[in-house]
């Protein structure tokens, strides 16, 4: 059976959330138990960093790509949602499919023999303010469908999300996850933020256990 794990912490910047998600996905994809295909979804709605951590940069940064010997990507999650948006849900038809998702993801971004794939997230902070993200219901529904499609094909789906649990991408991840891994850095601020966030999440989602 497949597992969907959302990595969450209600504290931005230096929280080690993305690092934990990446390390967990990498470790799971290298477990020598046959098919350990693992998908890493970057659902941070402010800006995704997982592609950078794996040695990629966006096509608008050619100088950086050359200087640091990075691979270039041209599209990610925002582009996938934008492509689906005009007809999503029309006449009961779900436009999201695994073949479509593959057009926007990176296969084996670290090593050719790796069983880890990546769907890059919001590539620029400005993309989070684009028109497609203003339709929060659409973003929520599309994001949930992406997770469902991926989880049928991958043994593990690891989702990196931002700190606002009620943002559509983050809500989709928390709703669809089998497990929520909450990372709490050893600081008083993080501990207090997590305590209050869990109380609010319980009111928003109901029982999370």
PDB file of C-alpha atoms in Angstrom:
ATOM      1  CA  UNK A   1       0.000   0.000   0.000  1.00  0.00           C
ATOM      2  CA  UNK A   2       1.148   3.543  -0.701  1.00  0.00           C
ATOM      3  CA  UNK A   3       1.696   6.244   1.914  1.00  0.00           C
ATOM      4  CA  UNK A   4       1.259  10.003   1.628  1.00  0.00           C
ATOM      5  CA  UNK A   5       3.246  12.036   4.145  1.00  0.00           C
ATOM      6  CA  UNK A   6       2.911  15.801   4.562  1.00  0.00           C
ATOM      7  CA  UNK A   7       5.841  17.544   6.246  1.00  0.00           C
ATOM      8  CA  UNK A   8       4.599  20.542   8.213  1.00  0.00           C
ATOM      9  CA  UNK A   9       5.718  23.095  10.765  1.00  0.00           C
ATOM     10  CA  UNK A  10       3.932  26.391  11.512  1.00  0.00           C
ATOM     11  CA  UNK A  11       7.136  28.390  11.359  1.00  0.00           C
ATOM     12  CA  UNK A  12       8.725  29.795   8.228  1.00  0.00           C
ATOM     13  CA  UNK A  13      12.395  30.255   7.429  1.00  0.00           C
ATOM     14  CA  UNK A  14      15.005  28.035   9.029  1.00  0.00           C
ATOM     15  CA  UNK A  15      12.418  25.490  10.148  1.00  0.00           C
ATOM     16  CA  UNK A  16      14.146  22.621   8.264  1.00  0.00           C
ATOM     17  CA  UNK A  17      10.803  21.585   6.791  1.00  0.00           C
ATOM     18  CA  UNK A  18      12.022  21.374   3.180  1.00  0.00           C
ATOM     19  CA  UNK A  19      15.281  19.740   4.228  1.00  0.00           C
ATOM     20  CA  UNK A  20      13.367  17.110   6.183  1.00  0.00           C
ATOM     21  CA  UNK A  21      10.983  16.450   3.289  1.00  0.00           C
ATOM     22  CA  UNK A  22      13.848  16.079   0.831  1.00  0.00           C
ATOM     23  CA  UNK A  23      15.919  13.842   3.106  1.00  0.00           C
ATOM     24  CA  UNK A  24      12.918  11.656   3.943  1.00  0.00           C
ATOM     25  CA  UNK A  25      11.963  11.246   0.281  1.00  0.00           C
ATOM     26  CA  UNK A  26      15.555  10.492  -0.706  1.00  0.00           C
ATOM     27  CA  UNK A  27      15.943   7.894   2.023  1.00  0.00           C
ATOM     28  CA  UNK A  28      12.671   6.164   1.172  1.00  0.00           C
ATOM     29  CA  UNK A  29      13.503   6.078  -2.538  1.00  0.00           C
ATOM     30  CA  UNK A  30      16.751   4.232  -1.828  1.00  0.00           C
ATOM     31  CA  UNK A  31      15.355   1.523   0.425  1.00  0.00           C
ATOM     32  CA  UNK A  32      16.326  -1.745  -1.236  1.00  0.00           C
ATOM     33  CA  UNK A  33      12.930  -3.428  -1.135  1.00  0.00           C
ATOM     34  CA  UNK A  34      12.149  -3.537  -4.816  1.00  0.00           C
ATOM     35  CA  UNK A  35       9.657  -0.917  -5.941  1.00  0.00           C
ATOM     36  CA  UNK A  36      10.217   2.100  -3.717  1.00  0.00           C
ATOM     37  CA  UNK A  37       9.143   4.725  -6.239  1.00  0.00           C
ATOM     38  CA  UNK A  38       8.852   7.992  -4.370  1.00  0.00           C
ATOM     39  CA  UNK A  39       7.312  11.289  -5.466  1.00  0.00           C
ATOM     40  CA  UNK A  40       8.325  14.546  -3.837  1.00  0.00           C
ATOM     41  CA  UNK A  41       5.648  17.230  -4.222  1.00  0.00           C
ATOM     42  CA  UNK A  42       6.609  20.841  -3.577  1.00  0.00           C
ATOM     43  CA  UNK A  43       3.359  22.388  -2.347  1.00  0.00           C
ATOM     44  CA  UNK A  44       4.779  25.417  -0.541  1.00  0.00           C
ATOM     45  CA  UNK A  45       2.371  28.071  -1.777  1.00  0.00           C
ATOM     46  CA  UNK A  46       4.753  30.982  -1.186  1.00  0.00           C
ATOM     47  CA  UNK A  47       7.748  29.621  -3.084  1.00  0.00           C
ATOM     48  CA  UNK A  48       9.199  26.178  -3.561  1.00  0.00           C
ATOM     49  CA  UNK A  49      12.879  25.485  -2.905  1.00  0.00           C
ATOM     50  CA  UNK A  50      13.180  21.742  -3.440  1.00  0.00           C
ATOM     51  CA  UNK A  51      14.290  22.081  -7.064  1.00  0.00           C
ATOM     52  CA  UNK A  52      17.096  24.427  -5.983  1.00  0.00           C
ATOM     53  CA  UNK A  53      18.197  21.994  -3.287  1.00  0.00           C
ATOM     54  CA  UNK A  54      18.445  19.309  -5.978  1.00  0.00           C
ATOM     55  CA  UNK A  55      20.569  21.474  -8.283  1.00  0.00           C
ATOM     56  CA  UNK A  56      17.998  23.153 -10.532  1.00  0.00           C
ATOM     57  CA  UNK A  57      17.108  26.769 -11.221  1.00  0.00           C
ATOM     58  CA  UNK A  58      14.415  28.456 -13.293  1.00  0.00           C
ATOM     59  CA  UNK A  59      14.987  29.517 -16.892  1.00  0.00           C
ATOM     60  CA  UNK A  60      14.878  33.209 -15.911  1.00  0.00           C
ATOM     61  CA  UNK A  61      18.217  32.800 -14.134  1.00  0.00           C
ATOM     62  CA  UNK A  62      20.687  31.717 -16.876  1.00  0.00           C
ATOM     63  CA  UNK A  63      23.631  33.504 -15.290  1.00  0.00           C
ATOM     64  CA  UNK A  64      23.098  31.667 -12.014  1.00  0.00           C
ATOM     65  CA  UNK A  65      22.725  28.373 -13.866  1.00  0.00           C
ATOM     66  CA  UNK A  66      26.063  28.824 -15.634  1.00  0.00           C
ATOM     67  CA  UNK A  67      27.921  30.103 -12.576  1.00  0.00           C
ATOM     68  CA  UNK A  68      26.795  27.294 -10.303  1.00  0.00           C
ATOM     69  CA  UNK A  69      26.482  24.547 -12.936  1.00  0.00           C
ATOM     70  CA  UNK A  70      22.756  24.074 -12.357  1.00  0.00           C
ATOM     71  CA  UNK A  71      20.176  22.413 -14.560  1.00  0.00           C
ATOM     72  CA  UNK A  72      17.369  24.629 -15.848  1.00  0.00           C
ATOM     73  CA  UNK A  73      13.637  23.984 -15.480  1.00  0.00           C
ATOM     74  CA  UNK A  74      10.943  25.960 -17.234  1.00  0.00           C
ATOM     75  CA  UNK A  75       7.736  24.963 -15.486  1.00  0.00           C
ATOM     76  CA  UNK A  76       6.307  23.600 -12.299  1.00  0.00           C
ATOM     77  CA  UNK A  77       3.152  23.289 -10.223  1.00  0.00           C
ATOM     78  CA  UNK A  78       1.734  26.714 -11.069  1.00  0.00           C
ATOM     79  CA  UNK A  79       1.976  25.901 -14.779  1.00  0.00           C
ATOM     80  CA  UNK A  80       0.265  22.545 -14.240  1.00  0.00           C
ATOM     81  CA  UNK A  81      -2.627  24.140 -12.366  1.00  0.00           C
ATOM     82  CA  UNK A  82      -2.919  26.877 -15.018  1.00  0.00           C
ATOM     83  CA  UNK A  83      -3.115  24.257 -17.778  1.00  0.00           C
ATOM     84  CA  UNK A  84      -5.854  22.318 -16.001  1.00  0.00           C
ATOM     85  CA  UNK A  85      -7.872  25.279 -14.687  1.00  0.00           C
ATOM     86  CA  UNK A  86      -9.949  26.216 -17.778  1.00  0.00           C
ATOM     87  CA  UNK A  87     -11.659  22.817 -18.007  1.00  0.00           C
ATOM     88  CA  UNK A  88     -11.168  21.215 -14.613  1.00  0.00           C
ATOM     89  CA  UNK A  89     -14.337  19.578 -13.405  1.00  0.00           C
ATOM     90  CA  UNK A  90     -16.317  20.409 -16.541  1.00  0.00           C
ATOM     91  CA  UNK A  91     -19.150  17.918 -16.976  1.00  0.00           C
ATOM     92  CA  UNK A  92     -17.695  15.842 -14.179  1.00  0.00           C
ATOM     93  CA  UNK A  93     -14.442  15.290 -16.075  1.00  0.00           C
ATOM     94  CA  UNK A  94     -11.212  15.316 -14.111  1.00  0.00           C
ATOM     95  CA  UNK A  95      -8.442  16.718 -16.260  1.00  0.00           C
ATOM     96  CA  UNK A  96      -5.574  15.702 -13.975  1.00  0.00           C
ATOM     97  CA  UNK A  97      -3.829  12.476 -14.932  1.00  0.00           C
ATOM     98  CA  UNK A  98      -0.429  10.972 -14.256  1.00  0.00           C
ATOM     99  CA  UNK A  99       0.723  11.380 -17.889  1.00  0.00           C
ATOM    100  CA  UNK A 100      -0.155  15.081 -17.656  1.00  0.00           C
ATOM    101  CA  UNK A 101       1.651  15.460 -14.317  1.00  0.00           C
ATOM    102  CA  UNK A 102       4.773  13.872 -15.840  1.00  0.00           C
ATOM    103  CA  UNK A 103       4.962  16.753 -18.308  1.00  0.00           C
ATOM    104  CA  UNK A 104       5.700  19.085 -15.387  1.00  0.00           C
ATOM    105  CA  UNK A 105       7.836  16.922 -13.122  1.00  0.00           C
ATOM    106  CA  UNK A 106      11.517  15.989 -13.045  1.00  0.00           C
ATOM    107  CA  UNK A 107      12.317  12.293 -13.187  1.00  0.00           C
ATOM    108  CA  UNK A 108      15.261  11.088 -11.087  1.00  0.00           C
ATOM    109  CA  UNK A 109      16.555  14.609 -10.352  1.00  0.00           C
ATOM    110  CA  UNK A 110      19.463  13.469  -8.188  1.00  0.00           C
ATOM    111  CA  UNK A 111      20.733  10.221  -9.723  1.00  0.00           C
ATOM    112  CA  UNK A 112      19.706   8.458 -12.901  1.00  0.00           C
ATOM    113  CA  UNK A 113      19.135   5.211 -11.007  1.00  0.00           C
ATOM    114  CA  UNK A 114      17.119   6.892  -8.271  1.00  0.00           C
ATOM    115  CA  UNK A 115      13.484   6.009  -7.691  1.00  0.00           C
ATOM    116  CA  UNK A 116      12.794   9.596  -6.595  1.00  0.00           C
ATOM    117  CA  UNK A 117      10.827  12.001  -8.818  1.00  0.00           C
ATOM    118  CA  UNK A 118      10.020  15.659  -8.157  1.00  0.00           C
ATOM    119  CA  UNK A 119       7.133  17.928  -9.051  1.00  0.00           C
ATOM    120  CA  UNK A 120       8.614  21.445  -8.715  1.00  0.00           C
ATOM    121  CA  UNK A 121       6.436  23.929  -6.897  1.00  0.00           C
ATOM    122  CA  UNK A 122       5.851  27.662  -7.172  1.00  0.00           C
ATOM    123  CA  UNK A 123       9.081  28.764  -8.841  1.00  0.00           C
ATOM    124  CA  UNK A 124       8.908  32.481  -8.009  1.00  0.00           C
ATOM    125  CA  UNK A 125       7.238  34.374  -5.152  1.00  0.00           C
ATOM    126  CA  UNK A 126       5.379  36.452  -7.745  1.00  0.00           C
ATOM    127  CA  UNK A 127       3.732  33.304  -9.105  1.00  0.00           C
ATOM    128  CA  UNK A 128       1.863  32.849  -5.819  1.00  0.00           C
ATOM    129  CA  UNK A 129      -0.044  36.058  -6.603  1.00  0.00           C
ATOM    130  CA  UNK A 130      -1.070  35.008 -10.103  1.00  0.00           C
ATOM    131  CA  UNK A 131      -4.703  34.832 -11.152  1.00  0.00           C
ATOM    132  CA  UNK A 132      -4.926  31.053 -10.937  1.00  0.00           C
ATOM    133  CA  UNK A 133      -4.208  31.078  -7.192  1.00  0.00           C
ATOM    134  CA  UNK A 134      -7.034  33.537  -6.541  1.00  0.00           C
ATOM    135  CA  UNK A 135      -9.523  30.754  -7.186  1.00  0.00           C
ATOM    136  CA  UNK A 136      -8.824  28.950  -3.934  1.00  0.00           C
ATOM    137  CA  UNK A 137     -11.458  26.262  -4.437  1.00  0.00           C
ATOM    138  CA  UNK A 138      -9.987  25.367  -7.820  1.00  0.00           C
ATOM    139  CA  UNK A 139      -6.448  25.189  -6.439  1.00  0.00           C
ATOM    140  CA  UNK A 140      -7.615  23.002  -3.548  1.00  0.00           C
ATOM    141  CA  UNK A 141      -9.466  20.580  -5.830  1.00  0.00           C
ATOM    142  CA  UNK A 142      -6.670  20.334  -8.396  1.00  0.00           C
ATOM    143  CA  UNK A 143      -4.041  19.843  -5.692  1.00  0.00           C
ATOM    144  CA  UNK A 144      -6.036  17.052  -4.070  1.00  0.00           C
ATOM    145  CA  UNK A 145      -6.452  15.352  -7.445  1.00  0.00           C
ATOM    146  CA  UNK A 146      -2.702  15.593  -8.112  1.00  0.00           C
ATOM    147  CA  UNK A 147      -2.004  13.839  -4.804  1.00  0.00           C
ATOM    148  CA  UNK A 148      -4.576  11.127  -5.533  1.00  0.00           C
ATOM    149  CA  UNK A 149      -3.176  10.432  -9.002  1.00  0.00           C
ATOM    150  CA  UNK A 150       0.412  10.322  -7.779  1.00  0.00           C
ATOM    151  CA  UNK A 151      -0.343   8.120  -4.774  1.00  0.00           C
ATOM    152  CA  UNK A 152      -1.757   5.448  -7.071  1.00  0.00           C
ATOM    153  CA  UNK A 153       1.544   5.159  -8.929  1.00  0.00           C
ATOM    154  CA  UNK A 154       4.132   5.740  -6.199  1.00  0.00           C
ATOM    155  CA  UNK A 155       4.892   3.787  -3.060  1.00  0.00           C
ATOM    156  CA  UNK A 156       5.601   6.995  -1.143  1.00  0.00           C
ATOM    157  CA  UNK A 157       4.409  10.547  -1.754  1.00  0.00           C
ATOM    158  CA  UNK A 158       6.183  13.149   0.366  1.00  0.00           C
ATOM    159  CA  UNK A 159       4.716  16.668   0.367  1.00  0.00           C
ATOM    160  CA  UNK A 160       6.542  19.792   1.460  1.00  0.00           C
ATOM    161  CA  UNK A 161       4.133  22.568   2.451  1.00  0.00           C
ATOM    162  CA  UNK A 162       4.274  26.092   3.862  1.00  0.00           C
ATOM    163  CA  UNK A 163       3.308  27.274   7.305  1.00  0.00           C
ATOM    164  CA  UNK A 164      -0.276  28.470   6.701  1.00  0.00           C
ATOM    165  CA  UNK A 165      -2.321  25.296   7.012  1.00  0.00           C
ATOM    166  CA  UNK A 166      -5.449  26.802   5.440  1.00  0.00           C
ATOM    167  CA  UNK A 167      -3.757  27.892   2.193  1.00  0.00           C
ATOM    168  CA  UNK A 168      -5.277  25.729  -0.592  1.00  0.00           C
ATOM    169  CA  UNK A 169      -2.123  23.759  -1.452  1.00  0.00           C
ATOM    170  CA  UNK A 170      -1.329  23.168   2.201  1.00  0.00           C
ATOM    171  CA  UNK A 171      -4.904  22.210   3.044  1.00  0.00           C
ATOM    172  CA  UNK A 172      -4.945  19.715   0.177  1.00  0.00           C
ATOM    173  CA  UNK A 173      -1.774  18.070   1.467  1.00  0.00           C
ATOM    174  CA  UNK A 174      -2.968  17.876   5.065  1.00  0.00           C
ATOM    175  CA  UNK A 175      -6.370  16.540   3.988  1.00  0.00           C
ATOM    176  CA  UNK A 176      -5.018  13.834   1.686  1.00  0.00           C
ATOM    177  CA  UNK A 177      -2.061  12.752   3.833  1.00  0.00           C
ATOM    178  CA  UNK A 178      -1.981   9.409   5.604  1.00  0.00           C
ATOM    179  CA  UNK A 179       0.588  10.850   8.007  1.00  0.00           C
ATOM    180  CA  UNK A 180       1.576  14.390   8.995  1.00  0.00           C
ATOM    181  CA  UNK A 181       5.188  14.778  10.070  1.00  0.00           C
ATOM    182  CA  UNK A 182       5.454  17.903  12.216  1.00  0.00           C
ATOM    183  CA  UNK A 183       8.981  19.250  12.468  1.00  0.00           C
ATOM    184  CA  UNK A 184       9.613  21.324  15.598  1.00  0.00           C
ATOM    185  CA  UNK A 185      13.019  23.034  15.783  1.00  0.00           C
ATOM    186  CA  UNK A 186      14.416  23.275  19.344  1.00  0.00           C
ATOM    187  CA  UNK A 187      13.437  26.895  19.898  1.00  0.00           C
ATOM    188  CA  UNK A 188      10.753  28.354  22.130  1.00  0.00           C
ATOM    189  CA  UNK A 189       9.214  30.240  19.208  1.00  0.00           C
ATOM    190  CA  UNK A 190       8.777  27.046  17.199  1.00  0.00           C
ATOM    191  CA  UNK A 191       7.354  25.130  20.155  1.00  0.00           C
ATOM    192  CA  UNK A 192       4.800  27.836  20.944  1.00  0.00           C
ATOM    193  CA  UNK A 193       3.864  28.316  17.276  1.00  0.00           C
ATOM    194  CA  UNK A 194       3.312  24.578  16.920  1.00  0.00           C
ATOM    195  CA  UNK A 195       1.196  24.387  20.063  1.00  0.00           C
ATOM    196  CA  UNK A 196      -1.169  27.142  18.923  1.00  0.00           C
ATOM    197  CA  UNK A 197      -1.223  25.917  15.341  1.00  0.00           C
ATOM    198  CA  UNK A 198      -2.306  22.422  16.386  1.00  0.00           C
ATOM    199  CA  UNK A 199      -5.179  23.894  18.382  1.00  0.00           C
ATOM    200  CA  UNK A 200      -6.300  25.897  15.348  1.00  0.00           C
ATOM    201  CA  UNK A 201      -5.860  22.923  13.010  1.00  0.00           C
ATOM    202  CA  UNK A 202      -8.052  20.778  15.230  1.00  0.00           C
ATOM    203  CA  UNK A 203     -10.821  23.371  14.955  1.00  0.00           C
ATOM    204  CA  UNK A 204     -10.337  23.669  11.188  1.00  0.00           C
ATOM    205  CA  UNK A 205      -9.939  20.004  10.234  1.00  0.00           C
ATOM    206  CA  UNK A 206     -11.504  18.210  13.184  1.00  0.00           C
ATOM    207  CA  UNK A 207      -9.731  15.246  14.774  1.00  0.00           C
ATOM    208  CA  UNK A 208      -6.354  14.780  13.051  1.00  0.00           C
ATOM    209  CA  UNK A 209      -5.598  11.344  14.524  1.00  0.00           C
TER     210      UNK A 209
END
